[in-house]
Amino acid sequence: GAVVSQHPSRVICKSGTSVKIECRSLDFQATTMFWYRQFPKKSLMLMATSNEGSKATYEQGVEKDKFLINHASLTLSTLTVTSAHPEDSSFYICSARDSQGSFGGGYTFGSGTRLTVV
Amino acid sequence: QQQVKQSPQSLIVQKGGISIINCAYENTAFDYFPWYQQFPGKGPALLIAIRPDVSEKKEGRFTISFNKSAKQFSLHIMDSQPGDSATYFCAARGTSGSRLTFGEGTQLTVNP
């Protein structure tokens, strides 16, 4: 089945530094990539949607200058948390959609990245 | 109109029992209804999904029941096992875009 590889699984960074999270679709072309944030015991909160080669569309309230998304190829998307602060600590998850899956496009999730900003 | 309401928030079931999780939606344009299973520290994994033109779909111990007129759908886990203990999310996709709208999640605990 479709696999999305997300790295790193855990990262601890100092306040003020930037962190990059990568998601790669291993056996399919990810025409659309979604980035979510999840707080403990809460649902997934969509941060942004990106289509390959286009600028990401951010959800209301998500700072586009803080959360930089790049989707330069059909197999790779990155989320960079810039000038991270403790309140950015969270679980970040990517999801890739291809145009060949069930019902016009299946969604495959990465394994998530636990970001801790100290 | 984009919300998906999920209940219960938590559920405790004995091994071998039936776990039932319910979801309700308002947007009649939703055309794809998946259920995801998430273990702690992991991303969600697709369990089973259904289209609105089908009233029931079964895959192994997992069944989705779909009631289009009531705008409700539910997940039934038969013969629940301790390994099923996880958080379950229902979701829905609208035809106007490709984003998924998630329910709030249900934390299922299956006692041995």
XYZ file of C-alpha atoms in Angstrom:
230
model
C 0.000 0.000 0.000
C 0.868 3.667 -0.127
C 3.525 4.772 2.346
C 4.483 8.231 3.546
C 7.792 8.489 5.344
C 7.998 11.361 7.840
C 11.232 12.466 9.514
C 12.313 13.108 12.121
C 9.972 11.253 14.458
C 11.139 13.345 17.397
C 13.082 16.563 17.616
C 14.087 18.825 20.455
C 15.272 22.293 19.577
C 16.179 25.472 21.376
C 13.863 28.424 21.346
C 14.597 30.724 18.422
C 15.954 28.049 16.113
C 14.286 26.534 13.063
C 13.278 22.949 12.500
C 12.525 21.191 9.232
C 10.187 18.220 8.964
C 10.186 16.101 5.809
C 7.498 13.937 4.311
C 8.182 11.660 1.376
C 5.717 9.555 -0.549
C 7.588 6.332 -1.227
C 5.555 4.579 -3.876
C 3.149 7.108 -5.294
C 2.966 10.689 -6.458
C 1.622 13.040 -3.822
C -0.293 15.624 -5.799
C -1.544 17.219 -2.601
C 0.046 17.322 0.832
C -1.719 18.284 4.034
C 0.001 19.364 7.223
C -1.709 18.901 10.567
C -0.986 19.777 14.125
C -2.316 17.671 16.953
C -2.448 18.545 20.643
C -2.596 15.811 23.296
C -5.907 13.957 23.298
C -7.238 16.242 20.583
C -8.189 15.877 16.948
C -6.075 16.780 13.964
C -6.024 20.465 13.134
C -5.329 21.262 9.495
C -2.593 23.864 9.146
C -2.141 24.063 5.399
C -2.687 22.368 2.091
C -0.099 22.336 -0.664
C -0.181 21.185 -4.243
C 3.032 20.275 -6.002
C 4.666 23.328 -7.515
C 2.198 25.771 -5.977
C 2.168 27.932 -2.901
C 0.557 26.403 0.149
C -2.886 27.473 1.279
C -2.891 28.169 4.995
C -5.833 27.809 7.335
C -7.090 30.836 9.162
C -4.943 31.662 12.154
C -1.867 29.782 10.938
C 1.145 32.039 10.477
C 2.555 31.384 7.032
C 5.841 33.077 7.891
C 6.326 30.802 10.892
C 5.289 27.558 9.249
C 6.975 27.432 5.855
C 5.762 24.714 3.548
C 7.543 23.582 0.424
C 6.151 21.037 -2.003
C 8.672 21.220 -4.780
C 8.252 17.684 -6.077
C 5.570 15.025 -6.270
C 7.332 12.944 -3.646
C 8.600 15.465 -1.113
C 7.053 18.148 1.052
C 8.676 19.944 3.950
C 7.390 21.955 6.889
C 9.849 24.356 8.477
C 8.987 25.812 11.849
C 10.929 29.064 11.958
C 12.068 30.799 15.142
C 10.432 28.103 17.189
C 9.043 28.883 20.629
C 7.787 26.583 23.385
C 4.176 27.140 22.278
C 5.072 25.533 18.941
C 5.725 22.271 20.730
C 3.264 19.782 19.324
C 2.766 16.672 17.221
C 2.944 17.466 13.517
C 1.558 15.061 10.935
C 1.610 15.137 7.165
C -0.860 13.459 4.845
C -0.387 12.847 1.171
C -3.094 12.418 -1.377
C -2.631 10.834 -4.734
C -4.969 10.894 -7.656
C -4.920 7.116 -8.102
C -6.427 6.013 -4.774
C -9.918 4.993 -3.798
C -12.776 7.366 -4.402
C -10.658 9.670 -6.476
C -7.791 10.002 -4.066
C -6.735 8.161 -0.951
C -5.081 9.871 1.997
C -1.952 8.392 3.535
C -0.583 9.770 6.764
C 2.975 10.024 7.927
C 3.977 8.682 11.327
C 4.178 12.145 12.859
C 6.890 14.328 14.369
C 6.979 15.206 18.043
C 8.495 18.687 18.317
C 9.647 19.947 21.672
C 10.975 23.478 21.914
C 12.998 24.202 25.038
C -21.674 23.051 8.247
C -18.160 21.691 7.933
C -18.224 20.003 11.335
C -18.300 16.321 12.041
C -19.567 15.441 15.505
C -18.210 12.255 17.067
C -19.315 10.360 20.147
C -18.527 9.040 22.646
C -15.345 10.801 23.648
C -14.152 7.650 25.386
C -15.319 4.060 25.434
C -14.410 1.061 27.545
C -15.313 -2.388 26.255
C -14.590 -5.877 27.461
C -12.618 -8.241 25.266
C -14.938 -9.924 22.800
C -17.521 -7.190 22.999
C -18.756 -4.796 20.323
C -17.394 -1.266 20.177
C -19.653 1.318 18.553
C -18.589 4.848 17.675
C -20.945 7.340 16.076
C -20.506 10.371 13.868
C -22.922 12.944 12.504
C -22.468 15.598 9.862
C -24.384 18.496 8.350
C -22.773 19.049 4.981
C -24.661 17.022 2.375
C -21.833 17.610 -0.107
C -19.536 15.214 1.760
C -18.772 12.271 -0.508
C -16.213 10.151 1.319
C -16.346 8.947 4.913
C -13.209 7.244 6.291
C -12.405 5.982 9.750
C -8.874 6.210 11.099
C -7.129 4.428 13.942
C -4.333 6.184 15.794
C -1.960 4.741 18.363
C -0.045 7.043 20.742
C 2.855 8.778 19.033
C 1.847 7.553 15.584
C 0.021 8.987 12.617
C -3.553 7.937 11.814
C -4.012 4.815 9.708
C -7.014 4.202 7.487
C -9.284 1.473 8.811
C -12.231 1.499 6.480
C -14.099 4.006 4.326
C -17.496 4.288 2.692
C -19.310 6.227 -0.013
C -22.729 7.796 0.647
C -24.427 5.534 -1.906
C -23.717 2.460 0.235
C -25.461 1.755 3.548
C -22.942 -0.665 4.987
C -19.401 -1.822 4.403
C -17.658 -4.619 6.234
C -13.972 -5.456 6.353
C -13.078 -8.201 8.776
C -14.183 -7.184 12.259
C -14.830 -3.582 11.211
C -18.144 -2.395 9.801
C -19.318 1.053 8.778
C -23.047 1.702 8.863
C -24.148 4.735 6.897
C -27.510 6.495 7.164
C -27.667 9.159 4.481
C -31.077 10.540 5.449
C -30.033 10.963 9.071
C -26.560 12.195 8.063
C -24.972 9.749 10.458
C -22.413 6.998 10.189
C -20.939 4.645 12.698
C -18.059 2.252 13.193
C -18.692 -1.155 14.709
C -15.784 -3.230 15.943
C -16.852 -6.810 16.488
C -15.050 -9.143 18.900
C -13.033 -6.224 20.265
C -9.487 -7.068 21.329
C -7.017 -5.319 23.652
C -4.923 -4.554 20.577
C -7.811 -2.433 19.292
C -7.215 0.012 22.144
C -6.462 3.260 20.333
C -8.031 6.553 19.347
C -10.487 6.415 16.472
C -11.365 9.336 14.240
C -14.171 9.606 11.759
C -13.739 12.017 8.879
C -15.559 13.347 5.855
C -14.493 14.913 2.590
C -16.418 17.533 0.687
C -16.699 17.588 -3.052
C -15.727 21.237 -3.198
C -12.206 20.490 -2.075
C -9.959 17.679 -1.062
C -9.578 18.413 2.617
C -10.810 16.001 5.279
C -12.897 17.215 8.187
C -12.207 15.147 11.306
C -14.366 14.260 14.249
C -13.115 14.917 17.747
C -11.906 11.376 18.287
C -12.875 8.469 20.552
C -10.412 6.862 22.913
C -11.233 3.156 22.972
C -9.993 0.895 25.731
C -10.580 -2.831 25.445
C -10.076 -4.605 28.736
C -8.686 -8.148 28.692
